[in-house]
């Protein structure tokens, strides 16, 4: 059966570049003569029939905007077969016969469940700043978040070096250290704590001492939310102060600002490529796949694999970080 009308939604945490992806999906549909409708507030909007017909012109002036014009939501109802039944009824009543889901692995799990029950074609686009999805070298929003984070750390560095302070800076990444590792290298951190590696508290102290003995007057330690030492930034501060009362330790939690802002050029181009690939894959009859970029090429990965697999950190970067902290 050929696809005639595609529905597109954003789900889970928002990420810069989602609007550029919506635009790309809508414009690719227009290019191929397909109808397209936006679903507001993710799966919850599917259940509530909150739809909007979209045209090539309706997505003007959004490529540069952060967040998502379709809004996002976490829908408890969609986790139930009853909720998905209503969603299916609404979607087909509106004439949609395929779905593009822009979100994270939770959103893909929902898409897969929906497909299994109704044989409804679905394609995923990975939109999350954490870059923690298997099957793609980069997720939408990750590059922008990295730039936002190093901009913030650069500013913290100014105050750290003016007062000879040690700063613990918490960045996002509950399960993955991509943001911490890359922004830490990019911003010149002395130490980087990530979920994938446990350096241990004594080694952290040693590293800080070494850095002070080598003549550094201030230090930045970038900590991923889910760091493996198991202590949050405030506990780390207490620990260091206990052992080194002479250190002037401060903490900065960057928080939600990391999700915001205008997408970088990289994310805009990636979103455009992913949107084209998603729609053209549906036209080719593909389903249950996620669009990703691997070695600069667009590739499809089965949703099941994308959900179950883990995106590994680049071990070479750990070594680079260590050498750079000399
Ligand atoms: P982020 O990485 O930003 O958290 P995500 O897509 O993983 O994004 P989730 O909140 O995990 O975010 O999932 C988004 C939505 O997908 C949920 O609110 C729910 O509606 C749907 N969903 C998640 N898991 C399932 C599931 N097992 N069955 C059906 N729907 C699900």
PDB file of N, CA, C and O and ligand atoms in Angstrom, residues 11-14 43-44 73-80 84 102-111 113-114 127-130 132-133 259, ligand 1:
ATOM      1  N   UNK A  11       8.248  13.832  20.715  1.00  0.00           N
ATOM      2  CA  UNK A  11       7.873  13.151  21.955  1.00  0.00           C
ATOM      3  C   UNK A  11       9.074  13.050  22.894  1.00  0.00           C
ATOM      4  O   UNK A  11      10.220  13.084  22.453  1.00  0.00           O
ATOM      5  N   UNK A  12       8.807  12.948  24.198  1.00  0.00           N
ATOM      6  CA  UNK A  12       9.894  12.869  25.183  1.00  0.00           C
ATOM      7  C   UNK A  12      10.487  14.248  25.418  1.00  0.00           C
ATOM      8  O   UNK A  12       9.826  15.273  25.204  1.00  0.00           O
ATOM      9  N   UNK A  13      11.741  14.286  25.828  1.00  0.00           N
ATOM     10  CA  UNK A  13      12.386  15.580  26.083  1.00  0.00           C
ATOM     11  C   UNK A  13      12.631  16.322  24.783  1.00  0.00           C
ATOM     12  O   UNK A  13      12.954  15.714  23.781  1.00  0.00           O
ATOM     13  N   UNK A  14      12.445  17.635  24.810  1.00  0.00           N
ATOM     14  CA  UNK A  14      12.662  18.394  23.571  1.00  0.00           C
ATOM     15  C   UNK A  14      14.165  18.562  23.334  1.00  0.00           C
ATOM     16  O   UNK A  14      14.972  18.419  24.242  1.00  0.00           O
ATOM     17  N   UNK A  43       2.385  11.620  21.827  1.00  0.00           N
ATOM     18  CA  UNK A  43       1.355  10.569  21.803  1.00  0.00           C
ATOM     19  C   UNK A  43       0.064  11.017  22.483  1.00  0.00           C
ATOM     20  O   UNK A  43      -1.016  10.541  22.154  1.00  0.00           O
ATOM     21  N   UNK A  44       0.192  11.947  23.437  1.00  0.00           N
ATOM     22  CA  UNK A  44      -1.028  12.407  24.117  1.00  0.00           C
ATOM     23  C   UNK A  44      -1.956  13.111  23.115  1.00  0.00           C
ATOM     24  O   UNK A  44      -3.171  12.943  23.149  1.00  0.00           O
ATOM     25  N   UNK A  73       5.329  15.872  24.952  1.00  0.00           N
ATOM     26  CA  UNK A  73       4.666  15.457  26.194  1.00  0.00           C
ATOM     27  C   UNK A  73       5.102  14.057  26.535  1.00  0.00           C
ATOM     28  O   UNK A  73       5.617  13.322  25.693  1.00  0.00           O
ATOM     29  N   UNK A  74       4.906  13.691  27.762  1.00  0.00           N
ATOM     30  CA  UNK A  74       5.076  12.294  28.157  1.00  0.00           C
ATOM     31  C   UNK A  74       3.667  11.788  28.433  1.00  0.00           C
ATOM     32  O   UNK A  74       2.941  12.347  29.238  1.00  0.00           O
ATOM     33  N   UNK A  75       3.257  10.765  27.679  1.00  0.00           N
ATOM     34  CA  UNK A  75       1.869  10.297  27.764  1.00  0.00           C
ATOM     35  C   UNK A  75       1.763   8.945  28.465  1.00  0.00           C
ATOM     36  O   UNK A  75       2.257   7.946  27.963  1.00  0.00           O
ATOM     37  N   UNK A  76       1.128   8.973  29.634  1.00  0.00           N
ATOM     38  CA  UNK A  76       0.910   7.707  30.372  1.00  0.00           C
ATOM     39  C   UNK A  76      -0.097   6.848  29.620  1.00  0.00           C
ATOM     40  O   UNK A  76       0.026   5.631  29.531  1.00  0.00           O
ATOM     41  N   UNK A  77      -1.118   7.508  29.054  1.00  0.00           N
ATOM     42  CA  UNK A  77      -2.199   6.766  28.393  1.00  0.00           C
ATOM     43  C   UNK A  77      -1.692   5.923  27.230  1.00  0.00           C
ATOM     44  O   UNK A  77      -2.216   4.844  26.953  1.00  0.00           O
ATOM     45  N   UNK A  78      -0.666   6.441  26.530  1.00  0.00           N
ATOM     46  CA  UNK A  78      -0.178   5.710  25.346  1.00  0.00           C
ATOM     47  C   UNK A  78       0.541   4.421  25.745  1.00  0.00           C
ATOM     48  O   UNK A  78       0.741   3.538  24.919  1.00  0.00           O
ATOM     49  N   UNK A  79       0.905   4.315  27.005  1.00  0.00           N
ATOM     50  CA  UNK A  79       1.552   3.083  27.476  1.00  0.00           C
ATOM     51  C   UNK A  79       0.548   1.943  27.624  1.00  0.00           C
ATOM     52  O   UNK A  79       0.918   0.800  27.845  1.00  0.00           O
ATOM     53  N   UNK A  80      -0.760   2.269  27.522  1.00  0.00           N
ATOM     54  CA  UNK A  80      -1.792   1.234  27.661  1.00  0.00           C
ATOM     55  C   UNK A  80      -2.371   0.881  26.291  1.00  0.00           C
ATOM     56  O   UNK A  80      -2.481   1.751  25.404  1.00  0.00           O
ATOM     57  N   UNK A  84      -3.598   3.370  23.078  1.00  0.00           N
ATOM     58  CA  UNK A  84      -3.116   3.233  21.699  1.00  0.00           C
ATOM     59  C   UNK A  84      -4.272   2.944  20.736  1.00  0.00           C
ATOM     60  O   UNK A  84      -4.244   3.356  19.581  1.00  0.00           O
ATOM     61  N   UNK A 102       9.665  11.803  16.266  1.00  0.00           N
ATOM     62  CA  UNK A 102      10.941  12.445  16.581  1.00  0.00           C
ATOM     63  C   UNK A 102      11.077  12.428  18.105  1.00  0.00           C
ATOM     64  O   UNK A 102      10.285  13.065  18.807  1.00  0.00           O
ATOM     65  N   UNK A 103      12.024  11.649  18.625  1.00  0.00           N
ATOM     66  CA  UNK A 103      12.150  11.540  20.077  1.00  0.00           C
ATOM     67  C   UNK A 103      13.272  10.618  20.485  1.00  0.00           C
ATOM     68  O   UNK A 103      14.169  10.328  19.692  1.00  0.00           O
ATOM     69  N   UNK A 104      13.194  10.126  21.710  1.00  0.00           N
ATOM     70  CA  UNK A 104      14.233   9.243  22.243  1.00  0.00           C
ATOM     71  C   UNK A 104      13.776   7.794  22.263  1.00  0.00           C
ATOM     72  O   UNK A 104      12.757   7.445  21.649  1.00  0.00           O
ATOM     73  N   UNK A 105      14.518   6.951  22.997  1.00  0.00           N
ATOM     74  CA  UNK A 105      14.214   5.514  22.923  1.00  0.00           C
ATOM     75  C   UNK A 105      12.853   5.156  23.526  1.00  0.00           C
ATOM     76  O   UNK A 105      12.217   4.197  23.081  1.00  0.00           O
ATOM     77  N   UNK A 106      12.389   5.914  24.515  1.00  0.00           N
ATOM     78  CA  UNK A 106      11.043   5.679  25.046  1.00  0.00           C
ATOM     79  C   UNK A 106       9.999   5.890  23.959  1.00  0.00           C
ATOM     80  O   UNK A 106       9.070   5.084  23.780  1.00  0.00           O
ATOM     81  N   UNK A 107      10.174   6.959  23.208  1.00  0.00           N
ATOM     82  CA  UNK A 107       9.234   7.265  22.116  1.00  0.00           C
ATOM     83  C   UNK A 107       9.263   6.163  21.055  1.00  0.00           C
ATOM     84  O   UNK A 107       8.232   5.804  20.480  1.00  0.00           O
ATOM     85  N   UNK A 108      10.454   5.616  20.810  1.00  0.00           N
ATOM     86  CA  UNK A 108      10.572   4.535  19.818  1.00  0.00           C
ATOM     87  C   UNK A 108       9.901   3.256  20.327  1.00  0.00           C
ATOM     88  O   UNK A 108       9.319   2.498  19.552  1.00  0.00           O
ATOM     89  N   UNK A 109       9.991   3.027  21.633  1.00  0.00           N
ATOM     90  CA  UNK A 109       9.327   1.849  22.218  1.00  0.00           C
ATOM     91  C   UNK A 109       7.824   1.959  22.008  1.00  0.00           C
ATOM     92  O   UNK A 109       7.145   0.986  21.654  1.00  0.00           O
ATOM     93  N   UNK A 110       7.288   3.149  22.207  1.00  0.00           N
ATOM     94  CA  UNK A 110       5.861   3.387  21.975  1.00  0.00           C
ATOM     95  C   UNK A 110       5.491   3.175  20.512  1.00  0.00           C
ATOM     96  O   UNK A 110       4.478   2.547  20.193  1.00  0.00           O
ATOM     97  N   UNK A 111       6.355   3.657  19.617  1.00  0.00           N
ATOM     98  CA  UNK A 111       6.093   3.523  18.171  1.00  0.00           C
ATOM     99  C   UNK A 111       6.061   2.056  17.761  1.00  0.00           C
ATOM    100  O   UNK A 111       5.216   1.627  16.967  1.00  0.00           O
ATOM    101  N   UNK A 113       5.393  -0.550  19.719  1.00  0.00           N
ATOM    102  CA  UNK A 113       4.189  -1.186  20.281  1.00  0.00           C
ATOM    103  C   UNK A 113       2.986  -0.873  19.385  1.00  0.00           C
ATOM    104  O   UNK A 113       2.161  -1.744  19.081  1.00  0.00           O
ATOM    105  N   UNK A 114       2.910   0.363  18.937  1.00  0.00           N
ATOM    106  CA  UNK A 114       1.811   0.813  18.077  1.00  0.00           C
ATOM    107  C   UNK A 114       1.836   0.043  16.749  1.00  0.00           C
ATOM    108  O   UNK A 114       0.804  -0.428  16.258  1.00  0.00           O
ATOM    109  N   UNK A 127      15.893  12.350  18.430  1.00  0.00           N
ATOM    110  CA  UNK A 127      15.995  13.733  18.898  1.00  0.00           C
ATOM    111  C   UNK A 127      16.197  13.751  20.397  1.00  0.00           C
ATOM    112  O   UNK A 127      15.256  13.506  21.149  1.00  0.00           O
ATOM    113  N   UNK A 128      17.415  13.931  20.829  1.00  0.00           N
ATOM    114  CA  UNK A 128      17.726  14.029  22.260  1.00  0.00           C
ATOM    115  C   UNK A 128      19.128  14.593  22.406  1.00  0.00           C
ATOM    116  O   UNK A 128      20.019  14.235  21.628  1.00  0.00           O
ATOM    117  N   UNK A 129      19.337  15.461  23.374  1.00  0.00           N
ATOM    118  CA  UNK A 129      20.666  16.090  23.477  1.00  0.00           C
ATOM    119  C   UNK A 129      21.725  15.128  23.999  1.00  0.00           C
ATOM    120  O   UNK A 129      22.904  15.379  23.850  1.00  0.00           O
ATOM    121  N   UNK A 130      21.306  14.014  24.603  1.00  0.00           N
ATOM    122  CA  UNK A 130      22.269  13.119  25.270  1.00  0.00           C
ATOM    123  C   UNK A 130      23.127  12.275  24.334  1.00  0.00           C
ATOM    124  O   UNK A 130      24.103  11.683  24.760  1.00  0.00           O
ATOM    125  N   UNK A 132      22.551   9.403  23.257  1.00  0.00           N
ATOM    126  CA  UNK A 132      22.655   8.071  23.866  1.00  0.00           C
ATOM    127  C   UNK A 132      21.834   7.021  23.122  1.00  0.00           C
ATOM    128  O   UNK A 132      21.284   6.116  23.720  1.00  0.00           O
ATOM    129  N   UNK A 133      21.747   7.158  21.796  1.00  0.00           N
ATOM    130  CA  UNK A 133      20.942   6.194  21.045  1.00  0.00           C
ATOM    131  C   UNK A 133      21.815   5.398  20.087  1.00  0.00           C
ATOM    132  O   UNK A 133      22.614   5.965  19.326  1.00  0.00           O
ATOM    133  N   UNK A 259      19.189  22.368  27.082  1.00  0.00           N
ATOM    134  CA  UNK A 259      18.225  21.898  26.077  1.00  0.00           C
ATOM    135  C   UNK A 259      17.789  23.004  25.118  1.00  0.00           C
ATOM    136  O   UNK A 259      17.188  22.727  24.092  1.00  0.00           O
TER     137      UNK A 259
HETATM  138  P1  LIG B   1      14.127  11.357  26.335  1.00  0.00           P
HETATM  139  O1  LIG B   1      15.367  10.616  25.888  1.00  0.00           O
HETATM  140  O2  LIG B   1      14.230  12.794  26.152  1.00  0.00           O
HETATM  141  O3  LIG B   1      13.677  10.952  27.720  1.00  0.00           O
HETATM  142  P2  LIG B   1      12.155   9.538  25.335  1.00  0.00           P
HETATM  143  O4  LIG B   1      11.502   9.408  24.015  1.00  0.00           O
HETATM  144  O5  LIG B   1      13.014   8.394  25.777  1.00  0.00           O
HETATM  145  O6  LIG B   1      12.961  10.895  25.327  1.00  0.00           O
HETATM  146  P3  LIG B   1      10.106   8.876  27.299  1.00  0.00           P
HETATM  147  O7  LIG B   1       9.408   9.734  28.277  1.00  0.00           O
HETATM  148  O8  LIG B   1      10.839   7.695  27.792  1.00  0.00           O
HETATM  149  O9  LIG B   1      11.062   9.855  26.448  1.00  0.00           O
HETATM  150  O10 LIG B   1       9.041   8.369  26.218  1.00  0.00           O
HETATM  151  C1  LIG B   1       8.184   9.281  25.569  1.00  0.00           C
HETATM  152  C2  LIG B   1       6.794   8.712  25.485  1.00  0.00           C
HETATM  153  O11 LIG B   1       6.813   7.495  24.714  1.00  0.00           O
HETATM  154  C3  LIG B   1       6.173   8.315  26.822  1.00  0.00           C
HETATM  155  O12 LIG B   1       5.626   9.419  27.486  1.00  0.00           O
HETATM  156  C4  LIG B   1       5.108   7.328  26.361  1.00  0.00           C
HETATM  157  O13 LIG B   1       3.953   7.995  25.900  1.00  0.00           O
HETATM  158  C5  LIG B   1       5.779   6.634  25.171  1.00  0.00           C
HETATM  159  N1  LIG B   1       6.345   5.357  25.639  1.00  0.00           N
HETATM  160  C6  LIG B   1       7.500   5.160  26.288  1.00  0.00           C
HETATM  161  N2  LIG B   1       7.667   3.854  26.606  1.00  0.00           N
HETATM  162  C7  LIG B   1       6.568   3.222  26.147  1.00  0.00           C
HETATM  163  C8  LIG B   1       6.112   1.854  26.166  1.00  0.00           C
HETATM  164  N3  LIG B   1       6.842   0.892  26.740  1.00  0.00           N
HETATM  165  N4  LIG B   1       4.928   1.581  25.579  1.00  0.00           N
HETATM  166  C9  LIG B   1       4.197   2.540  24.996  1.00  0.00           C
HETATM  167  N5  LIG B   1       4.560   3.843  24.974  1.00  0.00           N
HETATM  168  C10 LIG B   1       5.716   4.186  25.530  1.00  0.00           C
END
